[in-house]
Amino acid sequence: MNTEIETLPLSALRKIQSERLITLLDLLKEKSPFYQKRMQESGIRFEDIKGIEDIHKLPITYKQDLRDHYPFGLLTVPRSALARIHCSSGTTGRPTVVGYTQEDIDLFTEVVARSLKAAGAEKGMLLHNAYGYGIFTGGLGLHYGAEGLGMTVLPISGGMTTRQVDLIMDFKPEVICCSPSYALTIADEFAKRGITPEDISLKYAVLGSEPWTEIVRKHIEDRLGVVATNIYGLSEIIGPGVAIEDFEEQGGSYIWEDHFYPEILDPLTKEPLPLGSEGVLVLTTLTKKGMPLLRYWTNDITRLYYDEKGKRNMIKMAPIVGRTDDMLIVRGVNVYPSQIEEVFSAIPGLLPNYYLKPLIKEQMVVALGIDVELADEVLVQQQIAKGSAAHTALKEQYMQQVAAEVKKRVGITTSVVIHEQDSLPKCEAGKINRIIK
Ligand code: DLL
């Protein structure tokens, strides 16, 4: 089932991590003017690091460092030695550029193949790859990993949902991958055509690239008839395949820590936090060659833990709560979209298609609006006609329920608008932004 490394005793894993870190530091000492300077500024000598237990002594690398050295300043090889270049899908500022040598591409293939296997995929299965192909790492990352596992790949990329559904019906793939919000859009298209989960060939969905919660998982699993697993990653570190859930152990994702060493730091003090605490995930690429990164500040909020009952020995991370830059401070309370999404799971009948509208005055969020859809099914069950007085009363009731639940769980007052099913914009491809600014 697993490769040997996935079940290695922790002591043996630590030894490998230590050796790899030392090799990495040797490489940076020789080939990285950026890290030579950064180490000097931090007053740390490469030789001071004796093993993985010393990693916290190393300087932190930020997205801004990549921007400041745009495009190729962090490479440890000449540009001509790169096999491929990807960029992050960031919407603000300069894109962050990541260079891969052929060895890095092989590593990328290996970790994605491992991830797909953990998600239930097997050699010979057909993968409907609806991640975007291009400079985004999702499409090509999953593509190479699937080929590495011996799967057949349909490189359909994102968008054109009707064609996606046509081809799923014609080719009968066992596995689909895309963002969770796009999986919901695909599920809607199946429902629109009256195709039930029993008639959909898909068995597994490998979903990530954005935060999602259990309510979204339940909708996708029920409506597509799949087991859905969470795949995590970021371009700067490699792309998808940094971490993945096992399809029989949903809830937390194994981090492939033989290649990507994780730490959790306090968002303010930037000091390491004890195992199990929530904070910012920081990752070191232990084996990358073209553009290795030390202690990269991902901005993603999570916590780490070991799962005694798990199939593998590697560390797990809890689902990402959100990115520090997606956090809204509403009258002094920190709010992530995923917290609002969780509220919907407590209220049957609401659909997981929603938008948050922060009202910003003098750079402060002074009020938060929530738009969410109510399932038509509720109207059918209660025999309520759209547009009737009973419909208005029902929406009013839901509105109050959502506001009360958000107040109880998150501690903020919101103004909620309940919309009809299919009236809010859907994810057309790729990642969705739930915050309308
Ligand atoms: O989104 C890589 C990827 C592709 C991951 C396909 C999974 C599947 P970037 O565009 O660089 O790379 O964006 C990385 O997306 O720092 C997180 O904030 C967010 N993210 C990625 N996966 C998850 C996930 C790809 N499973 C940024 N849960 C990361 C929550 C995720 N957030």
PDB file of N, CA and C in Angstrom, residues 203-298:
ATOM      1  N   LYS A 203     -15.420   7.698  -8.495  1.00  0.00           N
ATOM      2  CA  LYS A 203     -15.335   7.082  -7.160  1.00  0.00           C
ATOM      3  C   LYS A 203     -14.611   7.994  -6.181  1.00  0.00           C
ATOM      4  N   TYR A 204     -13.619   8.720  -6.708  1.00  0.00           N
ATOM      5  CA  TYR A 204     -12.784   9.557  -5.830  1.00  0.00           C
ATOM      6  C   TYR A 204     -12.665  10.974  -6.396  1.00  0.00           C
ATOM      7  N   ALA A 205     -12.662  11.958  -5.482  1.00  0.00           N
ATOM      8  CA  ALA A 205     -12.424  13.348  -5.885  1.00  0.00           C
ATOM      9  C   ALA A 205     -11.257  13.870  -5.068  1.00  0.00           C
ATOM     10  N   VAL A 206     -10.297  14.473  -5.745  1.00  0.00           N
ATOM     11  CA  VAL A 206      -9.086  14.968  -5.072  1.00  0.00           C
ATOM     12  C   VAL A 206      -9.130  16.492  -5.181  1.00  0.00           C
ATOM     13  N   LEU A 207      -9.498  17.133  -4.082  1.00  0.00           N
ATOM     14  CA  LEU A 207      -9.884  18.546  -4.146  1.00  0.00           C
ATOM     15  C   LEU A 207      -9.015  19.419  -3.255  1.00  0.00           C
ATOM     16  N   GLY A 208      -8.654  20.565  -3.759  1.00  0.00           N
ATOM     17  CA  GLY A 208      -7.853  21.491  -2.953  1.00  0.00           C
ATOM     18  C   GLY A 208      -7.637  22.780  -3.708  1.00  0.00           C
ATOM     19  N   SER A 209      -6.630  23.516  -3.293  1.00  0.00           N
ATOM     20  CA  SER A 209      -6.227  24.824  -3.823  1.00  0.00           C
ATOM     21  C   SER A 209      -6.987  25.964  -3.163  1.00  0.00           C
ATOM     22  N   GLU A 210      -7.938  25.638  -2.291  1.00  0.00           N
ATOM     23  CA  GLU A 210      -8.659  26.676  -1.540  1.00  0.00           C
ATOM     24  C   GLU A 210      -9.221  26.019  -0.276  1.00  0.00           C
ATOM     25  N   PRO A 211      -9.479  26.801   0.760  1.00  0.00           N
ATOM     26  CA  PRO A 211     -10.059  26.212   1.976  1.00  0.00           C
ATOM     27  C   PRO A 211     -11.474  25.699   1.718  1.00  0.00           C
ATOM     28  N   TRP A 212     -11.832  24.611   2.362  1.00  0.00           N
ATOM     29  CA  TRP A 212     -13.205  24.080   2.279  1.00  0.00           C
ATOM     30  C   TRP A 212     -13.495  23.325   3.559  1.00  0.00           C
ATOM     31  N   THR A 213     -14.792  23.153   3.828  1.00  0.00           N
ATOM     32  CA  THR A 213     -15.172  22.568   5.111  1.00  0.00           C
ATOM     33  C   THR A 213     -16.019  21.312   4.889  1.00  0.00           C
ATOM     34  N   GLU A 214     -16.440  20.702   6.001  1.00  0.00           N
ATOM     35  CA  GLU A 214     -17.165  19.429   5.921  1.00  0.00           C
ATOM     36  C   GLU A 214     -18.512  19.564   5.204  1.00  0.00           C
ATOM     37  N   ILE A 215     -19.130  20.713   5.278  1.00  0.00           N
ATOM     38  CA  ILE A 215     -20.439  20.859   4.600  1.00  0.00           C
ATOM     39  C   ILE A 215     -20.255  20.750   3.075  1.00  0.00           C
ATOM     40  N   VAL A 216     -19.149  21.325   2.589  1.00  0.00           N
ATOM     41  CA  VAL A 216     -18.864  21.245   1.153  1.00  0.00           C
ATOM     42  C   VAL A 216     -18.523  19.796   0.791  1.00  0.00           C
ATOM     43  N   ARG A 217     -17.729  19.148   1.652  1.00  0.00           N
ATOM     44  CA  ARG A 217     -17.394  17.745   1.376  1.00  0.00           C
ATOM     45  C   ARG A 217     -18.670  16.909   1.266  1.00  0.00           C
ATOM     46  N   LYS A 218     -19.594  17.121   2.190  1.00  0.00           N
ATOM     47  CA  LYS A 218     -20.812  16.302   2.200  1.00  0.00           C
ATOM     48  C   LYS A 218     -21.623  16.526   0.917  1.00  0.00           C
ATOM     49  N   HIS A 219     -21.753  17.776   0.514  1.00  0.00           N
ATOM     50  CA  HIS A 219     -22.484  18.061  -0.728  1.00  0.00           C
ATOM     51  C   HIS A 219     -21.835  17.354  -1.908  1.00  0.00           C
ATOM     52  N   ILE A 220     -20.510  17.449  -1.997  1.00  0.00           N
ATOM     53  CA  ILE A 220     -19.815  16.859  -3.149  1.00  0.00           C
ATOM     54  C   ILE A 220     -19.929  15.328  -3.106  1.00  0.00           C
ATOM     55  N   GLU A 221     -19.685  14.758  -1.942  1.00  0.00           N
ATOM     56  CA  GLU A 221     -19.725  13.290  -1.842  1.00  0.00           C
ATOM     57  C   GLU A 221     -21.123  12.760  -2.154  1.00  0.00           C
ATOM     58  N   ASP A 222     -22.140  13.407  -1.589  1.00  0.00           N
ATOM     59  CA  ASP A 222     -23.510  12.924  -1.801  1.00  0.00           C
ATOM     60  C   ASP A 222     -23.947  13.090  -3.244  1.00  0.00           C
ATOM     61  N   ARG A 223     -23.538  14.197  -3.874  1.00  0.00           N
ATOM     62  CA  ARG A 223     -24.105  14.496  -5.189  1.00  0.00           C
ATOM     63  C   ARG A 223     -23.300  13.908  -6.341  1.00  0.00           C
ATOM     64  N   LEU A 224     -21.999  13.640  -6.099  1.00  0.00           N
ATOM     65  CA  LEU A 224     -21.205  13.004  -7.161  1.00  0.00           C
ATOM     66  C   LEU A 224     -21.002  11.512  -6.892  1.00  0.00           C
ATOM     67  N   GLY A 225     -21.325  11.080  -5.674  1.00  0.00           N
ATOM     68  CA  GLY A 225     -21.129   9.670  -5.322  1.00  0.00           C
ATOM     69  C   GLY A 225     -19.651   9.316  -5.207  1.00  0.00           C
ATOM     70  N   VAL A 226     -18.876  10.193  -4.574  1.00  0.00           N
ATOM     71  CA  VAL A 226     -17.418   9.977  -4.467  1.00  0.00           C
ATOM     72  C   VAL A 226     -16.973  10.017  -3.008  1.00  0.00           C
ATOM     73  N   VAL A 227     -15.737   9.576  -2.787  1.00  0.00           N
ATOM     74  CA  VAL A 227     -15.044   9.880  -1.535  1.00  0.00           C
ATOM     75  C   VAL A 227     -14.137  11.057  -1.873  1.00  0.00           C
ATOM     76  N   ALA A 228     -14.308  12.156  -1.156  1.00  0.00           N
ATOM     77  CA  ALA A 228     -13.545  13.372  -1.491  1.00  0.00           C
ATOM     78  C   ALA A 228     -12.419  13.586  -0.488  1.00  0.00           C
ATOM     79  N   THR A 229     -11.214  13.776  -1.001  1.00  0.00           N
ATOM     80  CA  THR A 229     -10.073  14.041  -0.106  1.00  0.00           C
ATOM     81  C   THR A 229      -9.490  15.418  -0.410  1.00  0.00           C
ATOM     82  N   ASN A 230      -8.805  15.918   0.605  1.00  0.00           N
ATOM     83  CA  ASN A 230      -8.280  17.279   0.580  1.00  0.00           C
ATOM     84  C   ASN A 230      -6.795  17.246   0.193  1.00  0.00           C
ATOM     85  N   ILE A 231      -6.449  17.904  -0.888  1.00  0.00           N
ATOM     86  CA  ILE A 231      -5.030  17.975  -1.284  1.00  0.00           C
ATOM     87  C   ILE A 231      -4.556  19.416  -1.083  1.00  0.00           C
ATOM     88  N   TYR A 232      -3.379  19.537  -0.479  1.00  0.00           N
ATOM     89  CA  TYR A 232      -2.862  20.873  -0.151  1.00  0.00           C
ATOM     90  C   TYR A 232      -1.496  21.082  -0.800  1.00  0.00           C
ATOM     91  N   GLY A 233      -1.227  22.308  -1.136  1.00  0.00           N
ATOM     92  CA  GLY A 233       0.111  22.644  -1.613  1.00  0.00           C
ATOM     93  C   GLY A 233       0.154  24.085  -2.053  1.00  0.00           C
ATOM     94  N   LEU A 234       1.343  24.554  -2.355  1.00  0.00           N
ATOM     95  CA  LEU A 234       1.513  25.932  -2.848  1.00  0.00           C
ATOM     96  C   LEU A 234       2.696  25.963  -3.794  1.00  0.00           C
ATOM     97  N   SER A 235       2.586  26.846  -4.774  1.00  0.00           N
ATOM     98  CA  SER A 235       3.603  26.900  -5.837  1.00  0.00           C
ATOM     99  C   SER A 235       5.005  27.065  -5.274  1.00  0.00           C
ATOM    100  N   GLU A 236       5.144  27.977  -4.306  1.00  0.00           N
ATOM    101  CA  GLU A 236       6.480  28.307  -3.816  1.00  0.00           C
ATOM    102  C   GLU A 236       7.205  27.059  -3.293  1.00  0.00           C
ATOM    103  N   ILE A 237       6.428  26.129  -2.708  1.00  0.00           N
ATOM    104  CA  ILE A 237       7.042  24.924  -2.135  1.00  0.00           C
ATOM    105  C   ILE A 237       7.182  23.842  -3.201  1.00  0.00           C
ATOM    106  N   ILE A 238       6.162  23.637  -4.026  1.00  0.00           N
ATOM    107  CA  ILE A 238       6.241  22.748  -5.199  1.00  0.00           C
ATOM    108  C   ILE A 238       4.974  22.844  -6.038  1.00  0.00           C
ATOM    109  N   GLY A 239       3.815  22.991  -5.359  1.00  0.00           N
ATOM    110  CA  GLY A 239       2.506  22.927  -6.015  1.00  0.00           C
ATOM    111  C   GLY A 239       1.656  21.956  -5.214  1.00  0.00           C
ATOM    112  N   PRO A 240       0.612  21.336  -5.821  1.00  0.00           N
ATOM    113  CA  PRO A 240      -0.162  20.356  -5.071  1.00  0.00           C
ATOM    114  C   PRO A 240       0.730  19.183  -4.675  1.00  0.00           C
ATOM    115  N   GLY A 241       0.356  18.495  -3.571  1.00  0.00           N
ATOM    116  CA  GLY A 241       1.142  17.315  -3.200  1.00  0.00           C
ATOM    117  C   GLY A 241       2.081  17.563  -2.035  1.00  0.00           C
ATOM    118  N   VAL A 242       1.926  18.687  -1.353  1.00  0.00           N
ATOM    119  CA  VAL A 242       2.676  18.889  -0.104  1.00  0.00           C
ATOM    120  C   VAL A 242       2.022  18.032   0.982  1.00  0.00           C
ATOM    121  N   ALA A 243       0.687  17.968   0.941  1.00  0.00           N
ATOM    122  CA  ALA A 243      -0.058  17.181   1.929  1.00  0.00           C
ATOM    123  C   ALA A 243      -1.352  16.671   1.314  1.00  0.00           C
ATOM    124  N   ILE A 244      -1.844  15.560   1.848  1.00  0.00           N
ATOM    125  CA  ILE A 244      -3.094  14.954   1.341  1.00  0.00           C
ATOM    126  C   ILE A 244      -3.733  14.134   2.445  1.00  0.00           C
ATOM    127  N   GLU A 245      -5.061  14.077   2.423  1.00  0.00           N
ATOM    128  CA  GLU A 245      -5.765  13.159   3.323  1.00  0.00           C
ATOM    129  C   GLU A 245      -5.680  11.751   2.744  1.00  0.00           C
ATOM    130  N   ASP A 246      -5.739  10.756   3.617  1.00  0.00           N
ATOM    131  CA  ASP A 246      -5.943   9.396   3.144  1.00  0.00           C
ATOM    132  C   ASP A 246      -7.449   9.232   2.973  1.00  0.00           C
ATOM    133  N   PHE A 247      -7.860   8.502   1.924  1.00  0.00           N
ATOM    134  CA  PHE A 247      -9.306   8.410   1.653  1.00  0.00           C
ATOM    135  C   PHE A 247     -10.063   7.664   2.751  1.00  0.00           C
ATOM    136  N   GLU A 248      -9.319   6.946   3.602  1.00  0.00           N
ATOM    137  CA  GLU A 248     -10.009   6.273   4.718  1.00  0.00           C
ATOM    138  C   GLU A 248      -9.765   6.976   6.055  1.00  0.00           C
ATOM    139  N   GLU A 249      -9.134   8.129   6.000  1.00  0.00           N
ATOM    140  CA  GLU A 249      -8.836   8.870   7.239  1.00  0.00           C
ATOM    141  C   GLU A 249      -9.134  10.350   7.054  1.00  0.00           C
ATOM    142  N   GLN A 250     -10.350  10.666   6.659  1.00  0.00           N
ATOM    143  CA  GLN A 250     -10.653  12.076   6.394  1.00  0.00           C
ATOM    144  C   GLN A 250     -10.551  12.915   7.667  1.00  0.00           C
ATOM    145  N   GLY A 251     -10.184  14.150   7.516  1.00  0.00           N
ATOM    146  CA  GLY A 251     -10.117  15.061   8.674  1.00  0.00           C
ATOM    147  C   GLY A 251      -8.779  15.761   8.802  1.00  0.00           C
ATOM    148  N   GLY A 252      -7.711  15.076   8.482  1.00  0.00           N
ATOM    149  CA  GLY A 252      -6.379  15.689   8.544  1.00  0.00           C
ATOM    150  C   GLY A 252      -5.534  15.142   7.412  1.00  0.00           C
ATOM    151  N   SER A 253      -4.572  15.937   6.957  1.00  0.00           N
ATOM    152  CA  SER A 253      -3.760  15.540   5.789  1.00  0.00           C
ATOM    153  C   SER A 253      -2.342  15.199   6.199  1.00  0.00           C
ATOM    154  N   TYR A 254      -1.832  14.107   5.671  1.00  0.00           N
ATOM    155  CA  TYR A 254      -0.416  13.774   5.879  1.00  0.00           C
ATOM    156  C   TYR A 254       0.449  14.777   5.130  1.00  0.00           C
ATOM    157  N   ILE A 255       1.438  15.315   5.790  1.00  0.00           N
ATOM    158  CA  ILE A 255       2.418  16.165   5.093  1.00  0.00           C
ATOM    159  C   ILE A 255       3.577  15.253   4.712  1.00  0.00           C
ATOM    160  N   TRP A 256       4.019  15.307   3.471  1.00  0.00           N
ATOM    161  CA  TRP A 256       5.147  14.458   3.043  1.00  0.00           C
ATOM    162  C   TRP A 256       6.430  15.077   3.598  1.00  0.00           C
ATOM    163  N   GLU A 257       6.614  14.822   4.899  1.00  0.00           N
ATOM    164  CA  GLU A 257       7.651  15.554   5.625  1.00  0.00           C
ATOM    165  C   GLU A 257       9.069  15.046   5.361  1.00  0.00           C
ATOM    166  N   ASP A 258       9.209  14.002   4.557  1.00  0.00           N
ATOM    167  CA  ASP A 258      10.563  13.630   4.125  1.00  0.00           C
ATOM    168  C   ASP A 258      11.072  14.648   3.092  1.00  0.00           C
ATOM    169  N   HIS A 259      10.147  15.400   2.482  1.00  0.00           N
ATOM    170  CA  HIS A 259      10.539  16.431   1.512  1.00  0.00           C
ATOM    171  C   HIS A 259      10.221  17.861   1.970  1.00  0.00           C
ATOM    172  N   PHE A 260       9.137  18.002   2.747  1.00  0.00           N
ATOM    173  CA  PHE A 260       8.703  19.349   3.145  1.00  0.00           C
ATOM    174  C   PHE A 260       8.582  19.383   4.664  1.00  0.00           C
ATOM    175  N   TYR A 261       9.527  20.038   5.318  1.00  0.00           N
ATOM    176  CA  TYR A 261       9.534  20.008   6.779  1.00  0.00           C
ATOM    177  C   TYR A 261       8.627  21.118   7.332  1.00  0.00           C
ATOM    178  N   PRO A 262       7.615  20.729   8.123  1.00  0.00           N
ATOM    179  CA  PRO A 262       6.654  21.737   8.596  1.00  0.00           C
ATOM    180  C   PRO A 262       6.955  22.242  10.008  1.00  0.00           C
ATOM    181  N   GLU A 263       6.618  23.495  10.242  1.00  0.00           N
ATOM    182  CA  GLU A 263       6.622  24.066  11.592  1.00  0.00           C
ATOM    183  C   GLU A 263       5.372  24.930  11.710  1.00  0.00           C
ATOM    184  N   ILE A 264       4.949  25.167  12.940  1.00  0.00           N
ATOM    185  CA  ILE A 264       3.857  26.117  13.182  1.00  0.00           C
ATOM    186  C   ILE A 264       4.423  27.262  14.014  1.00  0.00           C
ATOM    187  N   LEU A 265       4.297  28.479  13.492  1.00  0.00           N
ATOM    188  CA  LEU A 265       4.834  29.648  14.193  1.00  0.00           C
ATOM    189  C   LEU A 265       3.710  30.573  14.647  1.00  0.00           C
ATOM    190  N   ASP A 266       4.006  31.283  15.703  1.00  0.00           N
ATOM    191  CA  ASP A 266       3.071  32.292  16.197  1.00  0.00           C
ATOM    192  C   ASP A 266       2.977  33.417  15.149  1.00  0.00           C
ATOM    193  N   PRO A 267       1.758  33.793  14.735  1.00  0.00           N
ATOM    194  CA  PRO A 267       1.638  34.806  13.671  1.00  0.00           C
ATOM    195  C   PRO A 267       2.289  36.144  14.044  1.00  0.00           C
ATOM    196  N   LEU A 268       2.341  36.463  15.308  1.00  0.00           N
ATOM    197  CA  LEU A 268       2.898  37.762  15.699  1.00  0.00           C
ATOM    198  C   LEU A 268       4.366  37.667  16.112  1.00  0.00           C
ATOM    199  N   THR A 269       4.684  36.761  17.046  1.00  0.00           N
ATOM    200  CA  THR A 269       6.073  36.695  17.541  1.00  0.00           C
ATOM    201  C   THR A 269       6.973  35.926  16.573  1.00  0.00           C
ATOM    202  N   LYS A 270       6.362  35.097  15.713  1.00  0.00           N
ATOM    203  CA  LYS A 270       7.092  34.258  14.744  1.00  0.00           C
ATOM    204  C   LYS A 270       7.956  33.209  15.430  1.00  0.00           C
ATOM    205  N   GLU A 271       7.628  32.914  16.679  1.00  0.00           N
ATOM    206  CA  GLU A 271       8.329  31.860  17.411  1.00  0.00           C
ATOM    207  C   GLU A 271       7.592  30.536  17.198  1.00  0.00           C
ATOM    208  N   PRO A 272       8.360  29.408  17.253  1.00  0.00           N
ATOM    209  CA  PRO A 272       7.698  28.105  17.102  1.00  0.00           C
ATOM    210  C   PRO A 272       6.685  27.858  18.222  1.00  0.00           C
ATOM    211  N   LEU A 273       5.554  27.251  17.863  1.00  0.00           N
ATOM    212  CA  LEU A 273       4.528  26.937  18.863  1.00  0.00           C
ATOM    213  C   LEU A 273       4.559  25.436  19.163  1.00  0.00           C
ATOM    214  N   PRO A 274       4.113  25.040  20.344  1.00  0.00           N
ATOM    215  CA  PRO A 274       4.113  23.608  20.686  1.00  0.00           C
ATOM    216  C   PRO A 274       3.211  22.808  19.745  1.00  0.00           C
ATOM    217  N   LEU A 275       3.527  21.533  19.580  1.00  0.00           N
ATOM    218  CA  LEU A 275       2.744  20.649  18.713  1.00  0.00           C
ATOM    219  C   LEU A 275       1.263  20.738  19.089  1.00  0.00           C
ATOM    220  N   GLY A 276       0.420  20.892  18.093  1.00  0.00           N
ATOM    221  CA  GLY A 276      -1.021  20.947  18.352  1.00  0.00           C
ATOM    222  C   GLY A 276      -1.580  22.362  18.392  1.00  0.00           C
ATOM    223  N   SER A 277      -0.692  23.380  18.493  1.00  0.00           N
ATOM    224  CA  SER A 277      -1.205  24.758  18.549  1.00  0.00           C
ATOM    225  C   SER A 277      -1.537  25.248  17.146  1.00  0.00           C
ATOM    226  N   GLU A 278      -2.513  26.162  17.090  1.00  0.00           N
ATOM    227  CA  GLU A 278      -2.866  26.761  15.798  1.00  0.00           C
ATOM    228  C   GLU A 278      -1.965  27.955  15.525  1.00  0.00           C
ATOM    229  N   GLY A 279      -1.474  28.045  14.304  1.00  0.00           N
ATOM    230  CA  GLY A 279      -0.606  29.164  13.937  1.00  0.00           C
ATOM    231  C   GLY A 279      -0.308  29.112  12.453  1.00  0.00           C
ATOM    232  N   VAL A 280       0.734  29.819  12.031  1.00  0.00           N
ATOM    233  CA  VAL A 280       1.065  29.877  10.600  1.00  0.00           C
ATOM    234  C   VAL A 280       1.965  28.699  10.222  1.00  0.00           C
ATOM    235  N   LEU A 281       1.594  28.028   9.152  1.00  0.00           N
ATOM    236  CA  LEU A 281       2.408  26.911   8.647  1.00  0.00           C
ATOM    237  C   LEU A 281       3.630  27.465   7.928  1.00  0.00           C
ATOM    238  N   VAL A 282       4.794  26.932   8.297  1.00  0.00           N
ATOM    239  CA  VAL A 282       6.057  27.342   7.681  1.00  0.00           C
ATOM    240  C   VAL A 282       6.718  26.071   7.154  1.00  0.00           C
ATOM    241  N   LEU A 283       7.173  26.081   5.913  1.00  0.00           N
ATOM    242  CA  LEU A 283       7.688  24.853   5.298  1.00  0.00           C
ATOM    243  C   LEU A 283       9.098  25.047   4.744  1.00  0.00           C
ATOM    244  N   THR A 284       9.929  24.034   4.936  1.00  0.00           N
ATOM    245  CA  THR A 284      11.269  24.031   4.340  1.00  0.00           C
ATOM    246  C   THR A 284      11.329  22.930   3.294  1.00  0.00           C
ATOM    247  N   THR A 285      11.791  23.259   2.102  1.00  0.00           N
ATOM    248  CA  THR A 285      11.911  22.249   1.035  1.00  0.00           C
ATOM    249  C   THR A 285      13.236  21.512   1.238  1.00  0.00           C
ATOM    250  N   LEU A 286      13.172  20.290   1.748  1.00  0.00           N
ATOM    251  CA  LEU A 286      14.429  19.595   2.102  1.00  0.00           C
ATOM    252  C   LEU A 286      15.189  19.088   0.883  1.00  0.00           C
ATOM    253  N   THR A 287      14.478  18.859  -0.227  1.00  0.00           N
ATOM    254  CA  THR A 287      15.144  18.169  -1.340  1.00  0.00           C
ATOM    255  C   THR A 287      15.089  18.918  -2.671  1.00  0.00           C
ATOM    256  N   LYS A 288      14.509  20.102  -2.689  1.00  0.00           N
ATOM    257  CA  LYS A 288      14.426  20.790  -3.979  1.00  0.00           C
ATOM    258  C   LYS A 288      15.782  21.333  -4.400  1.00  0.00           C
ATOM    259  N   LYS A 289      15.998  21.409  -5.701  1.00  0.00           N
ATOM    260  CA  LYS A 289      17.312  21.802  -6.203  1.00  0.00           C
ATOM    261  C   LYS A 289      17.340  23.166  -6.886  1.00  0.00           C
ATOM    262  N   GLY A 290      16.310  23.482  -7.655  1.00  0.00           N
ATOM    263  CA  GLY A 290      16.352  24.705  -8.463  1.00  0.00           C
ATOM    264  C   GLY A 290      16.077  25.967  -7.669  1.00  0.00           C
ATOM    265  N   MET A 291      15.107  25.872  -6.747  1.00  0.00           N
ATOM    266  CA  MET A 291      14.768  27.044  -5.945  1.00  0.00           C
ATOM    267  C   MET A 291      14.316  26.601  -4.551  1.00  0.00           C
ATOM    268  N   PRO A 292      15.266  26.066  -3.781  1.00  0.00           N
ATOM    269  CA  PRO A 292      14.881  25.599  -2.438  1.00  0.00           C
ATOM    270  C   PRO A 292      14.549  26.774  -1.540  1.00  0.00           C
ATOM    271  N   LEU A 293      13.651  26.562  -0.577  1.00  0.00           N
ATOM    272  CA  LEU A 293      13.297  27.638   0.353  1.00  0.00           C
ATOM    273  C   LEU A 293      13.442  27.165   1.791  1.00  0.00           C
ATOM    274  N   LEU A 294      14.017  28.025   2.614  1.00  0.00           N
ATOM    275  CA  LEU A 294      14.142  27.751   4.045  1.00  0.00           C
ATOM    276  C   LEU A 294      12.984  28.407   4.759  1.00  0.00           C
ATOM    277  N   ARG A 295      12.281  27.650   5.570  1.00  0.00           N
ATOM    278  CA  ARG A 295      11.249  28.178   6.481  1.00  0.00           C
ATOM    279  C   ARG A 295      10.337  29.189   5.762  1.00  0.00           C
ATOM    280  N   TYR A 296       9.643  28.715   4.754  1.00  0.00           N
ATOM    281  CA  TYR A 296       8.796  29.608   3.970  1.00  0.00           C
ATOM    282  C   TYR A 296       7.463  29.859   4.700  1.00  0.00           C
ATOM    283  N   TRP A 297       7.178  31.107   4.911  1.00  0.00           N
ATOM    284  CA  TRP A 297       5.983  31.565   5.641  1.00  0.00           C
ATOM    285  C   TRP A 297       4.791  31.458   4.695  1.00  0.00           C
ATOM    286  N   THR A 298       3.949  30.397   4.866  1.00  0.00           N
ATOM    287  CA  THR A 298       2.890  30.158   3.870  1.00  0.00           C
ATOM    288  C   THR A 298       1.708  31.109   4.036  1.00  0.00           C
TER     289      THR A 298
END
